[in-house]
mmCIF file with all atom_site columns, N, CA and C in Angstrom:
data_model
loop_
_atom_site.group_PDB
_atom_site.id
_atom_site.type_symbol
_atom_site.label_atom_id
_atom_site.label_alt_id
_atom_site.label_comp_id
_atom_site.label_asym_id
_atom_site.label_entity_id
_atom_site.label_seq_id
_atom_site.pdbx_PDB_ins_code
_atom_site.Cartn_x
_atom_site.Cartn_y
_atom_site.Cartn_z
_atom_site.occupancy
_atom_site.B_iso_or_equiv
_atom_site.pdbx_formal_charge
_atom_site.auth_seq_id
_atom_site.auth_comp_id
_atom_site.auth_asym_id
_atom_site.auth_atom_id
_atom_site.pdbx_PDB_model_num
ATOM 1   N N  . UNK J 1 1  ? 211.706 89.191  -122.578 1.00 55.00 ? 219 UNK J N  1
ATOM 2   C CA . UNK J 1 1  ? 210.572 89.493  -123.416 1.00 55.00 ? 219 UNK J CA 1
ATOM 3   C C  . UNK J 1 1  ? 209.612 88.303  -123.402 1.00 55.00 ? 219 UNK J C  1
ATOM 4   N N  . UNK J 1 2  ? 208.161 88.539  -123.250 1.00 60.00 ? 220 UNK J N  1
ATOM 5   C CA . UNK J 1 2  ? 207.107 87.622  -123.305 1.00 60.00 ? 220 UNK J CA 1
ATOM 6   C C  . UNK J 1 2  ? 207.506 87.087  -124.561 1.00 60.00 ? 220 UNK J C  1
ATOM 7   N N  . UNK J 1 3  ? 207.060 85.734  -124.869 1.00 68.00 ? 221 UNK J N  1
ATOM 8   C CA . UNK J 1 3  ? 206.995 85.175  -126.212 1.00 68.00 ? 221 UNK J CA 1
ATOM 9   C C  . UNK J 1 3  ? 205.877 84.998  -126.522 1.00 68.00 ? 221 UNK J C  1
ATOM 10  N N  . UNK J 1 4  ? 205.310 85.001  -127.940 1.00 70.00 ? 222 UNK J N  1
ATOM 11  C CA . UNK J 1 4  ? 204.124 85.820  -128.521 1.00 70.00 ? 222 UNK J CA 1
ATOM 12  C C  . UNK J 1 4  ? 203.150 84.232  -128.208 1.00 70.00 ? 222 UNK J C  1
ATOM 13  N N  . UNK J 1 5  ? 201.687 84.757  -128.415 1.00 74.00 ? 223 UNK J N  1
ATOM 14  C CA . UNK J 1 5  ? 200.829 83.230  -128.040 1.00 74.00 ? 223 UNK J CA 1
ATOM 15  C C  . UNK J 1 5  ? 201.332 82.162  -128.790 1.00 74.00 ? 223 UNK J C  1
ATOM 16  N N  . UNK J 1 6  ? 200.786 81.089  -128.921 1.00 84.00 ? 224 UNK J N  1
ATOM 17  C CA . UNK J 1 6  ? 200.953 80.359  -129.856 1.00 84.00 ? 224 UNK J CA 1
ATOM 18  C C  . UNK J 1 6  ? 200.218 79.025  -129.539 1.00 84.00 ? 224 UNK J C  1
ATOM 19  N N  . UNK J 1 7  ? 199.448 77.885  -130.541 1.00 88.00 ? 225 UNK J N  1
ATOM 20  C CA . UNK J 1 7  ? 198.739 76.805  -129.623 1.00 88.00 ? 225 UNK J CA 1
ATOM 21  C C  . UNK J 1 7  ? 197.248 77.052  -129.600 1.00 88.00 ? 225 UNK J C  1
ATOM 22  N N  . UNK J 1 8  ? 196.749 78.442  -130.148 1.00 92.00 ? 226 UNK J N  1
ATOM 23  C CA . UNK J 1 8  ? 195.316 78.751  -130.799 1.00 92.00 ? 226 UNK J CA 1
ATOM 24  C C  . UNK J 1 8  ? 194.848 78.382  -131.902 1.00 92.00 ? 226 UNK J C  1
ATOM 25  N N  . UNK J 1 9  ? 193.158 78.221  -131.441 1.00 94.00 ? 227 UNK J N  1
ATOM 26  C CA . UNK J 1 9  ? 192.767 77.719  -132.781 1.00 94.00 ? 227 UNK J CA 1
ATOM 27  C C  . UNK J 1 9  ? 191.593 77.878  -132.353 1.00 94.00 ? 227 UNK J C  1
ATOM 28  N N  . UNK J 1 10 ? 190.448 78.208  -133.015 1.00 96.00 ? 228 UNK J N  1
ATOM 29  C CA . UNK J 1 10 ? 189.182 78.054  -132.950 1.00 96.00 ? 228 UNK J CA 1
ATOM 30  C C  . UNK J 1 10 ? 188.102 77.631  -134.013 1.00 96.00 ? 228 UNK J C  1
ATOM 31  N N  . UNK J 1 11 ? 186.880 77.275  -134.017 1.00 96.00 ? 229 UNK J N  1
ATOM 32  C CA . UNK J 1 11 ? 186.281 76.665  -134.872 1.00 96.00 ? 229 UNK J CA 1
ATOM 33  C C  . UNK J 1 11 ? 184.414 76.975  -134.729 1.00 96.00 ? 229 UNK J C  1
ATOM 34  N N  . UNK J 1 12 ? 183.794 77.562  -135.333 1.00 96.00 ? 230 UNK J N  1
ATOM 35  C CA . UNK J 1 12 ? 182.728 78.117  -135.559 1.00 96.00 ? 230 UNK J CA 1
ATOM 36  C C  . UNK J 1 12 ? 181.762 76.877  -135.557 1.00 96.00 ? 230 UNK J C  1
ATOM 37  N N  . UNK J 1 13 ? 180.453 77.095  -134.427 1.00 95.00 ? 231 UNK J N  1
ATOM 38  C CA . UNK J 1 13 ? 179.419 76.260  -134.103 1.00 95.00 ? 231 UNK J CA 1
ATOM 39  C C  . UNK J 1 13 ? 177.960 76.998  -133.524 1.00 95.00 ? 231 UNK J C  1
ATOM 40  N N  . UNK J 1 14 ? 177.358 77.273  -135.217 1.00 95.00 ? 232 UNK J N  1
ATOM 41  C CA . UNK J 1 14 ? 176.507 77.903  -135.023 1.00 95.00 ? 232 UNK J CA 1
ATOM 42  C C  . UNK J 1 14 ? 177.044 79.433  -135.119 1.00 95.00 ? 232 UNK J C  1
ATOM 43  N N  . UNK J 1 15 ? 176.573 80.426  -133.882 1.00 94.00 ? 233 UNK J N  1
ATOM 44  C CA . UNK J 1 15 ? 176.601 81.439  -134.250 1.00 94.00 ? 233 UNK J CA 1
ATOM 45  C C  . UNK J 1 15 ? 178.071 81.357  -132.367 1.00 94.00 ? 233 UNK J C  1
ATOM 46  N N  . UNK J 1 16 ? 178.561 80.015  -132.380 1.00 96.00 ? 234 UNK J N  1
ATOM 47  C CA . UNK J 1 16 ? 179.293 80.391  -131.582 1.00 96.00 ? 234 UNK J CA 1
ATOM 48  C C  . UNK J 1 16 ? 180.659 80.062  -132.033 1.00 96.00 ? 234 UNK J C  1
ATOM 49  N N  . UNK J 1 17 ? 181.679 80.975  -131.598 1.00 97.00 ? 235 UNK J N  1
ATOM 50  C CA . UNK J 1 17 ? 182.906 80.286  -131.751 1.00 97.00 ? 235 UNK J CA 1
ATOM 51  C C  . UNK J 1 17 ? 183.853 79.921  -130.234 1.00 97.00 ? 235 UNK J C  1
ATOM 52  N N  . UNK J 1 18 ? 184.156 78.435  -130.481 1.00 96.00 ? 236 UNK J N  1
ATOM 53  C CA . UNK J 1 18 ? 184.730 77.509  -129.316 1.00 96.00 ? 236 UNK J CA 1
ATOM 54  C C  . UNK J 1 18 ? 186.437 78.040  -130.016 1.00 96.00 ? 236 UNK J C  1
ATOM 55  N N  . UNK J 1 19 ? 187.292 78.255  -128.726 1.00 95.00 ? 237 UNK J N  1
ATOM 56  C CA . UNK J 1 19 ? 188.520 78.469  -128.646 1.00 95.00 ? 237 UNK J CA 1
ATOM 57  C C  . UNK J 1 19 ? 189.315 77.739  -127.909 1.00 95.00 ? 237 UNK J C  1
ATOM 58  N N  . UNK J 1 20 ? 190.421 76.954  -128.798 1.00 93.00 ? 238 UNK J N  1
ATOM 59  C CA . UNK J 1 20 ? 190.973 75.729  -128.082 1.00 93.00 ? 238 UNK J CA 1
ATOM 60  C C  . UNK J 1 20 ? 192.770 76.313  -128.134 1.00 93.00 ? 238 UNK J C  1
ATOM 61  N N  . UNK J 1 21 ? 193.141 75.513  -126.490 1.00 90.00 ? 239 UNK J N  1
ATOM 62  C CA . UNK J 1 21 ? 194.570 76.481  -126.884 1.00 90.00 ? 239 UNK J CA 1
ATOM 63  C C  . UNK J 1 21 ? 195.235 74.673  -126.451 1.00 90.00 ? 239 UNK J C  1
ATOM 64  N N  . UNK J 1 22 ? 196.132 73.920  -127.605 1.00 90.00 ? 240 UNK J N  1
ATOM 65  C CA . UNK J 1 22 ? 196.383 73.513  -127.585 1.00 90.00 ? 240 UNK J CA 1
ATOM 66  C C  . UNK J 1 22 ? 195.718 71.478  -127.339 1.00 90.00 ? 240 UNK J C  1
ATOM 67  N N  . UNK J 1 23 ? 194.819 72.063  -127.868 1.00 91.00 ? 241 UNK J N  1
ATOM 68  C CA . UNK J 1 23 ? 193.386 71.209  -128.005 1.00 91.00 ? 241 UNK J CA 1
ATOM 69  C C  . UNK J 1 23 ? 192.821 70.890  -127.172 1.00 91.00 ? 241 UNK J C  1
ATOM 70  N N  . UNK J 1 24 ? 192.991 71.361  -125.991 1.00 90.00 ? 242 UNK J N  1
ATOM 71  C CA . UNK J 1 24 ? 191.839 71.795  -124.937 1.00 90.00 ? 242 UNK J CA 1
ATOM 72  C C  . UNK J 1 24 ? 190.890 73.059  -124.896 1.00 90.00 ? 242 UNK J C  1
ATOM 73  N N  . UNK J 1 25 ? 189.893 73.209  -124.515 1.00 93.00 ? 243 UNK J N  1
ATOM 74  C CA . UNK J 1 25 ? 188.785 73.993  -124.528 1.00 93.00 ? 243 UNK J CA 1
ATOM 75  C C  . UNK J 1 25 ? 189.199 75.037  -123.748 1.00 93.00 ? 243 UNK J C  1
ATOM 76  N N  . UNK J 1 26 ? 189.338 76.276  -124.527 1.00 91.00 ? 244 UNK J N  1
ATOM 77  C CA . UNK J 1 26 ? 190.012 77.610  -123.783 1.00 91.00 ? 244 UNK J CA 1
ATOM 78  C C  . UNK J 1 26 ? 188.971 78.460  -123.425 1.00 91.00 ? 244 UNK J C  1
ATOM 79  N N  . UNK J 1 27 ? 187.953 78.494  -124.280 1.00 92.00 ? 245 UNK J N  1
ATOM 80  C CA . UNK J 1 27 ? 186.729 79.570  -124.249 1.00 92.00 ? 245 UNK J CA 1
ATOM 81  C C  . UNK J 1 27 ? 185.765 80.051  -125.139 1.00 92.00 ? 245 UNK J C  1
ATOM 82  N N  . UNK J 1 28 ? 184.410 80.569  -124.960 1.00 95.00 ? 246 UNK J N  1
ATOM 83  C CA . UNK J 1 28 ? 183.373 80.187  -126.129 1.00 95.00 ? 246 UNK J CA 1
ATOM 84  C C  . UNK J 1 28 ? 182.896 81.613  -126.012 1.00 95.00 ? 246 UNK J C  1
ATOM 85  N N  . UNK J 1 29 ? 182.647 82.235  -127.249 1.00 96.00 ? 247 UNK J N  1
ATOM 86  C CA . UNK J 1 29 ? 182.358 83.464  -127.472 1.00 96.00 ? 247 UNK J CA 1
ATOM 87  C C  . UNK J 1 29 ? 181.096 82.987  -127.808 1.00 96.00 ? 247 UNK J C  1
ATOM 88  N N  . UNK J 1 30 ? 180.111 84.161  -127.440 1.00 97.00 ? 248 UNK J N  1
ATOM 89  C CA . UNK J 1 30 ? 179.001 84.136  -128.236 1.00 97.00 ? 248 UNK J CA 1
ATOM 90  C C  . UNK J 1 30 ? 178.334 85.426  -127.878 1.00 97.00 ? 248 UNK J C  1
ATOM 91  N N  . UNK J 1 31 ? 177.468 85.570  -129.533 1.00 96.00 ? 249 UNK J N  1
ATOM 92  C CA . UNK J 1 31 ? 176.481 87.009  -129.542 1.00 96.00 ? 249 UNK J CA 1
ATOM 93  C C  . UNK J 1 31 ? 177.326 87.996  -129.961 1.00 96.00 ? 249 UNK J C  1
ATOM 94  N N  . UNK J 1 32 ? 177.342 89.523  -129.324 1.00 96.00 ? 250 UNK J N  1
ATOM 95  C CA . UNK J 1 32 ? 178.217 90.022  -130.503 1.00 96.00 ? 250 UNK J CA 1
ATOM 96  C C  . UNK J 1 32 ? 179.904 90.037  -129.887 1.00 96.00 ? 250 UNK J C  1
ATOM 97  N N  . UNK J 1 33 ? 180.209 89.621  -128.907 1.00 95.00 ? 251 UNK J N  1
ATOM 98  C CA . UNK J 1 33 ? 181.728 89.108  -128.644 1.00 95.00 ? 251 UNK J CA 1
ATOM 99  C C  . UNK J 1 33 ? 182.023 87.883  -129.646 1.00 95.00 ? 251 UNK J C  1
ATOM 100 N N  . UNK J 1 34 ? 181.480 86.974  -130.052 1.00 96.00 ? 252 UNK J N  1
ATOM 101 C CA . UNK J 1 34 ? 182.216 86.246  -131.174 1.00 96.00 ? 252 UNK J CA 1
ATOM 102 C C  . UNK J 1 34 ? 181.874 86.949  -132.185 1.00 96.00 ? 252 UNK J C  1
ATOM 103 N N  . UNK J 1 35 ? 180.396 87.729  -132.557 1.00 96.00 ? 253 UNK J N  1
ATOM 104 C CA . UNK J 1 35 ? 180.668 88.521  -134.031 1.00 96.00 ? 253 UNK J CA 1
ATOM 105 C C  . UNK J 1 35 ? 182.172 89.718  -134.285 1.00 96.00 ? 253 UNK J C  1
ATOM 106 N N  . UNK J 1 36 ? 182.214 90.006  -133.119 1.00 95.00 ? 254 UNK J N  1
ATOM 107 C CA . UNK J 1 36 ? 183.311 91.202  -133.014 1.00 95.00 ? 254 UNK J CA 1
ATOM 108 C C  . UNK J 1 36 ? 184.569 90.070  -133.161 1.00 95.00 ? 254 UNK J C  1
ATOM 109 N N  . UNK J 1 37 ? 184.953 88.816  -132.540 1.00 95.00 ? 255 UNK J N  1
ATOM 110 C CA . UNK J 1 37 ? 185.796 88.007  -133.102 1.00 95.00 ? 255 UNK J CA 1
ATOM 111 C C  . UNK J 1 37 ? 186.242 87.758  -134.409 1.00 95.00 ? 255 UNK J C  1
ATOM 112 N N  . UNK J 1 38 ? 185.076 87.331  -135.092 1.00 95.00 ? 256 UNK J N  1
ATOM 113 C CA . UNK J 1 38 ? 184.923 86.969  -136.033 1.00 95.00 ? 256 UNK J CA 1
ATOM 114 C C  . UNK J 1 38 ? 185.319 88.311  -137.463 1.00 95.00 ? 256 UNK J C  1
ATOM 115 N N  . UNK J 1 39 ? 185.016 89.779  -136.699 1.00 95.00 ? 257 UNK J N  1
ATOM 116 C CA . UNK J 1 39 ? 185.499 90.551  -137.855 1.00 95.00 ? 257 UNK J CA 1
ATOM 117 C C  . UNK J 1 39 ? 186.249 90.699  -137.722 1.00 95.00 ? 257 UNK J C  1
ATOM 118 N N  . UNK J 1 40 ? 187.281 90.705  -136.773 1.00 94.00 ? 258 UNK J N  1
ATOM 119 C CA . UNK J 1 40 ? 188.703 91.026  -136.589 1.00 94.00 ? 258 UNK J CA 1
ATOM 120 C C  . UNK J 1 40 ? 189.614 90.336  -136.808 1.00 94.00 ? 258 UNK J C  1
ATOM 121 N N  . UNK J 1 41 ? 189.183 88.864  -137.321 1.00 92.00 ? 259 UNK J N  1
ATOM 122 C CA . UNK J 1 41 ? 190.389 87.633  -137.393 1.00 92.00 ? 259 UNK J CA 1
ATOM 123 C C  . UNK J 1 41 ? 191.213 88.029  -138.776 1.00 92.00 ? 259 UNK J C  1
ATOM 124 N N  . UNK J 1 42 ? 190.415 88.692  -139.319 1.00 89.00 ? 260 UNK J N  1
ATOM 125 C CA . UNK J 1 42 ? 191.599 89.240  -140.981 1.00 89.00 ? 260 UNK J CA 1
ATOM 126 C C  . UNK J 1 42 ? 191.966 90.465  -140.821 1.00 89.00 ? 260 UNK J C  1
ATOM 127 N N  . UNK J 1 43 ? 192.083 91.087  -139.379 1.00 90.00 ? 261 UNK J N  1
ATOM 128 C CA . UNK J 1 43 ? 192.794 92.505  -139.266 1.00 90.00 ? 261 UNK J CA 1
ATOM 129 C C  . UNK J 1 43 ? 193.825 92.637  -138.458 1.00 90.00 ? 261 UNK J C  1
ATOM 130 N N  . UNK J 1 44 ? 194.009 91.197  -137.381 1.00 88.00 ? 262 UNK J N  1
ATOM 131 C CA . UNK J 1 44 ? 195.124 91.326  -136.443 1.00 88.00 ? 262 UNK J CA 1
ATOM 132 C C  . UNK J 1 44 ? 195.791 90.009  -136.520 1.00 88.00 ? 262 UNK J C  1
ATOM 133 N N  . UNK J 1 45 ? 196.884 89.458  -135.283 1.00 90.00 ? 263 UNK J N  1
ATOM 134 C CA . UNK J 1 45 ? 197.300 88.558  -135.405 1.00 90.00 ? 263 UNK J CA 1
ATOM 135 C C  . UNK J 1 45 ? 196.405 87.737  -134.333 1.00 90.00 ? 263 UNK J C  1
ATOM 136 N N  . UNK J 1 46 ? 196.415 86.762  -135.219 1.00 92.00 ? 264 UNK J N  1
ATOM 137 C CA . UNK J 1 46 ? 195.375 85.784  -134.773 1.00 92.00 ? 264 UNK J CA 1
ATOM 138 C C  . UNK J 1 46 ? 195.353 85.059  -133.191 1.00 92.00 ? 264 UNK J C  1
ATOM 139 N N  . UNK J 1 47 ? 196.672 84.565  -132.908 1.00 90.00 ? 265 UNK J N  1
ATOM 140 C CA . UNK J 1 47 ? 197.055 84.228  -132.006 1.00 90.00 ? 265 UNK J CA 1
ATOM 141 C C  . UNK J 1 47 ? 196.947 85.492  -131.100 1.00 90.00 ? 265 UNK J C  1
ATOM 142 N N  . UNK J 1 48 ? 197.099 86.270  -130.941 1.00 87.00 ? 266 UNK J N  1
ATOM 143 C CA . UNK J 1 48 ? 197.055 87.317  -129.756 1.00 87.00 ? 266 UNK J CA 1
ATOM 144 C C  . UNK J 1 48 ? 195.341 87.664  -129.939 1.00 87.00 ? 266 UNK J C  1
ATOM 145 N N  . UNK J 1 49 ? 194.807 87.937  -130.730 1.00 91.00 ? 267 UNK J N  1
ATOM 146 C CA . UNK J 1 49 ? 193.457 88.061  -130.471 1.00 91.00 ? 267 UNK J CA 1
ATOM 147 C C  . UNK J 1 49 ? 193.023 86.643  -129.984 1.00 91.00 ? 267 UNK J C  1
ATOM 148 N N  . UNK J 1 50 ? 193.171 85.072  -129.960 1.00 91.00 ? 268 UNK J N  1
ATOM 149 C CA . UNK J 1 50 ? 192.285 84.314  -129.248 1.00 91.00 ? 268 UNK J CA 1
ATOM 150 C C  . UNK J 1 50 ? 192.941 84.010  -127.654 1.00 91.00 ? 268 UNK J C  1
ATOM 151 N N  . UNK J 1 51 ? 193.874 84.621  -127.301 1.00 89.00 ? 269 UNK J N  1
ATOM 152 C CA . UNK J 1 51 ? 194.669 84.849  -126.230 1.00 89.00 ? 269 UNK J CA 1
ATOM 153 C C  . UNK J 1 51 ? 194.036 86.242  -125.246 1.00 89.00 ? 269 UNK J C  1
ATOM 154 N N  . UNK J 1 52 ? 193.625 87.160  -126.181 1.00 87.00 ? 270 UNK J N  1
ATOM 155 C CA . UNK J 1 52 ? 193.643 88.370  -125.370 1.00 87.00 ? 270 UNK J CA 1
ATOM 156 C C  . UNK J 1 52 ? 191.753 87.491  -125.391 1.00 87.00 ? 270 UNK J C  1
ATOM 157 N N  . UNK J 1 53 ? 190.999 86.786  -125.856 1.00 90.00 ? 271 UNK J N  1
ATOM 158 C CA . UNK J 1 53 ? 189.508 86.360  -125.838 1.00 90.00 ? 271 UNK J CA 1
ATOM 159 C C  . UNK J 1 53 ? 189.618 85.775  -124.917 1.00 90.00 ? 271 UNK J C  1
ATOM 160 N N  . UNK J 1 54 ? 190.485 85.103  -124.533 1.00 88.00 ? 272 UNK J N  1
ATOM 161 C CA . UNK J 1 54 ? 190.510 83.742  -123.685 1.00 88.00 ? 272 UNK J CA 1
ATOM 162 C C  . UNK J 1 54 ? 190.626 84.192  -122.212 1.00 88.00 ? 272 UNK J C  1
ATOM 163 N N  . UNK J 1 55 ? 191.718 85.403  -121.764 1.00 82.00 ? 273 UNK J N  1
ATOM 164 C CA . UNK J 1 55 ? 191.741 85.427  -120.966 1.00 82.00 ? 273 UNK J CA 1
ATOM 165 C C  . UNK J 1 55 ? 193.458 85.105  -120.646 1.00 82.00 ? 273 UNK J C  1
ATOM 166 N N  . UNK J 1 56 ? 193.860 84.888  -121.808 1.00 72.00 ? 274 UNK J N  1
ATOM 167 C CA . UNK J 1 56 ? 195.380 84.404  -121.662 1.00 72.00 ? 274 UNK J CA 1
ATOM 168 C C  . UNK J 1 56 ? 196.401 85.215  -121.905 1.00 72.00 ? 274 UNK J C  1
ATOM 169 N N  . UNK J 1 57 ? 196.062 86.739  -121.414 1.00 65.00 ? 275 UNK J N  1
ATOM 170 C CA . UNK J 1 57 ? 197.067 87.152  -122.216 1.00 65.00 ? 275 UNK J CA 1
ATOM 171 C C  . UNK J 1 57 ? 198.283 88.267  -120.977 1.00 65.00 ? 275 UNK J C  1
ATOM 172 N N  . UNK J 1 58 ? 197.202 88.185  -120.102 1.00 60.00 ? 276 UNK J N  1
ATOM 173 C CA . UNK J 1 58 ? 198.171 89.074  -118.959 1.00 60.00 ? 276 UNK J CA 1
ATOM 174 C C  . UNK J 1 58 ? 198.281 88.136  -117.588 1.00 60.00 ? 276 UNK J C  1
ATOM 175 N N  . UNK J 1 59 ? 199.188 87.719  -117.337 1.00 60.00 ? 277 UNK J N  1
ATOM 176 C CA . UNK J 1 59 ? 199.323 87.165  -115.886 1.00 60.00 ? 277 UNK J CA 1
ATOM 177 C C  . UNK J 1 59 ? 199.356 87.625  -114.340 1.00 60.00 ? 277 UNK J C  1
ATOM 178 N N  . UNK J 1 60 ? 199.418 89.089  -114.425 1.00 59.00 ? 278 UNK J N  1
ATOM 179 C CA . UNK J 1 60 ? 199.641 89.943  -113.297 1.00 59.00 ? 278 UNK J CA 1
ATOM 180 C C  . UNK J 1 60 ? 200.884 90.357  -112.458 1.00 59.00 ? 278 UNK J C  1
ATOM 181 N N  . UNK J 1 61 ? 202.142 90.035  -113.588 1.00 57.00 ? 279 UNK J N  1
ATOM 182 C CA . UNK J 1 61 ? 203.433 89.872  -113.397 1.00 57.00 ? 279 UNK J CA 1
ATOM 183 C C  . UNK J 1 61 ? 204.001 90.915  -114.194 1.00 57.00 ? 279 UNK J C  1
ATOM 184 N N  . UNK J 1 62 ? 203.235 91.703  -114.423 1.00 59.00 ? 280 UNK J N  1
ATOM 185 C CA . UNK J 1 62 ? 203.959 93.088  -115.810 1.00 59.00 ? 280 UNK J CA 1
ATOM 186 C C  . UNK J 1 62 ? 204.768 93.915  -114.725 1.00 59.00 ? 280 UNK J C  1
ATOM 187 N N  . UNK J 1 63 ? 203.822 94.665  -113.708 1.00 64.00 ? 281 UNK J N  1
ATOM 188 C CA . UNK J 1 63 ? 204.245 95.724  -113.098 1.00 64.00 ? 281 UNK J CA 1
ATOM 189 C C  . UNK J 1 63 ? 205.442 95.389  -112.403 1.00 64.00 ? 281 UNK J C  1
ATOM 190 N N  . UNK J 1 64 ? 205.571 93.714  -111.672 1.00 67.00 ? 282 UNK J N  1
ATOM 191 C CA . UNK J 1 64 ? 206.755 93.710  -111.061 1.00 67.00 ? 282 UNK J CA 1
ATOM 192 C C  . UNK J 1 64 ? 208.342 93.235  -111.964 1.00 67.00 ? 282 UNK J C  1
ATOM 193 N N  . UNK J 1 65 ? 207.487 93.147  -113.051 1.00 66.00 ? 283 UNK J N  1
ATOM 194 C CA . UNK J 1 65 ? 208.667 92.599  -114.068 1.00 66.00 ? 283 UNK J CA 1
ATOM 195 C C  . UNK J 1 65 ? 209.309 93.967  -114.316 1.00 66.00 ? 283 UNK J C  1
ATOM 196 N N  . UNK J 1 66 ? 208.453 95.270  -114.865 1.00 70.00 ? 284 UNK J N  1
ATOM 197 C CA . UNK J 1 66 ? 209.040 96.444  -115.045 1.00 70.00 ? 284 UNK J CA 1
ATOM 198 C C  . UNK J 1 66 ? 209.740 97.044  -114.085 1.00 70.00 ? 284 UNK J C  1
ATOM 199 N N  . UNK J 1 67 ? 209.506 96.818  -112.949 1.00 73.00 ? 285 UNK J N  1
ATOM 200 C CA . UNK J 1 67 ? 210.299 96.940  -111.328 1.00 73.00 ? 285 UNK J CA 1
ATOM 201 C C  . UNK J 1 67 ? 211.676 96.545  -111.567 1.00 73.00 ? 285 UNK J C  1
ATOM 202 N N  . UNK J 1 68 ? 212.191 95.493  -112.083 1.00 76.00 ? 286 UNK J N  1
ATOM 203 C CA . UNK J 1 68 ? 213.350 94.337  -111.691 1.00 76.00 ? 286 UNK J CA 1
ATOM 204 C C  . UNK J 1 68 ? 214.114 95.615  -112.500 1.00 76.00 ? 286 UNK J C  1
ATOM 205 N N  . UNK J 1 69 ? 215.278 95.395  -111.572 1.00 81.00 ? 287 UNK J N  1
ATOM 206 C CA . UNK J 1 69 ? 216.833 96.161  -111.946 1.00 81.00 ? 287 UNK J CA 1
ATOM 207 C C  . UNK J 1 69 ? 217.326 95.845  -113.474 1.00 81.00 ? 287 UNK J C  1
ATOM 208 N N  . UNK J 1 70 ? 216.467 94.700  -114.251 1.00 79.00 ? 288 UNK J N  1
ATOM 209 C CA . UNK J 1 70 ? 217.184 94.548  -115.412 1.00 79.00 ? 288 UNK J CA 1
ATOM 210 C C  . UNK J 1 70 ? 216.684 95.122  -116.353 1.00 79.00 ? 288 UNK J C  1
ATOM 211 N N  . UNK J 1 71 ? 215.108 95.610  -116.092 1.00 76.00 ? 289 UNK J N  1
ATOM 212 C CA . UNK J 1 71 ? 214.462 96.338  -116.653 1.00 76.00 ? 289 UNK J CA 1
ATOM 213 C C  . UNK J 1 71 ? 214.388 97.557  -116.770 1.00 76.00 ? 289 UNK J C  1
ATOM 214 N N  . UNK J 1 72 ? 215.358 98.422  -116.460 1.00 77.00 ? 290 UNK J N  1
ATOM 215 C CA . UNK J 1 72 ? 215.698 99.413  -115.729 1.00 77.00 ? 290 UNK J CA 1
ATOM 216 C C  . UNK J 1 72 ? 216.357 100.236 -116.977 1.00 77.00 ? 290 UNK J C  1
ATOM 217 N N  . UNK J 1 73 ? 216.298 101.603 -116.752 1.00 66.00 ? 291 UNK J N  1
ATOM 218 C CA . UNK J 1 73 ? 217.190 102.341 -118.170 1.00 66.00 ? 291 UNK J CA 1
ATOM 219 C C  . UNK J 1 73 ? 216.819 102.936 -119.239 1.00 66.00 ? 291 UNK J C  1
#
């Protein structure tokens, strides 16, 4: 099983919000992708929404992971 994000954080500048994953610079929303950020941070879990913003959230390893014999059943 993936283990859930963790190591997010972001911080509002202006009408932009900067997203840091582990205090490096992950990614900068702006216009209505950070407003749409910004309404959703009190409706989901936080960490998976600045993960799924960032770009961090799928590696391209699902389909062959669901493949493997252990996954199977």
């Amino acid at each position: 099983m993936t283990p859930a994000p963790n190591g997010f954080a972001y911080v509002v500048h202006g009408q932009d919000v900067v997203i840091t994953h582990h205090g490096a610079r992950a990614g900068v929303l702006r216009g209505a992708k950070a407003t749409a950020f910004l309404d959703a941070v009190d409706e989901t879990d936080l960490q998976l929404l600045m993960a799924k913003a960032t770009g961090n959230y799928r590696h391209g390893n699902e389909r062959t992971a669901k493949r493997h014999p252990r996954n199977q059943g």
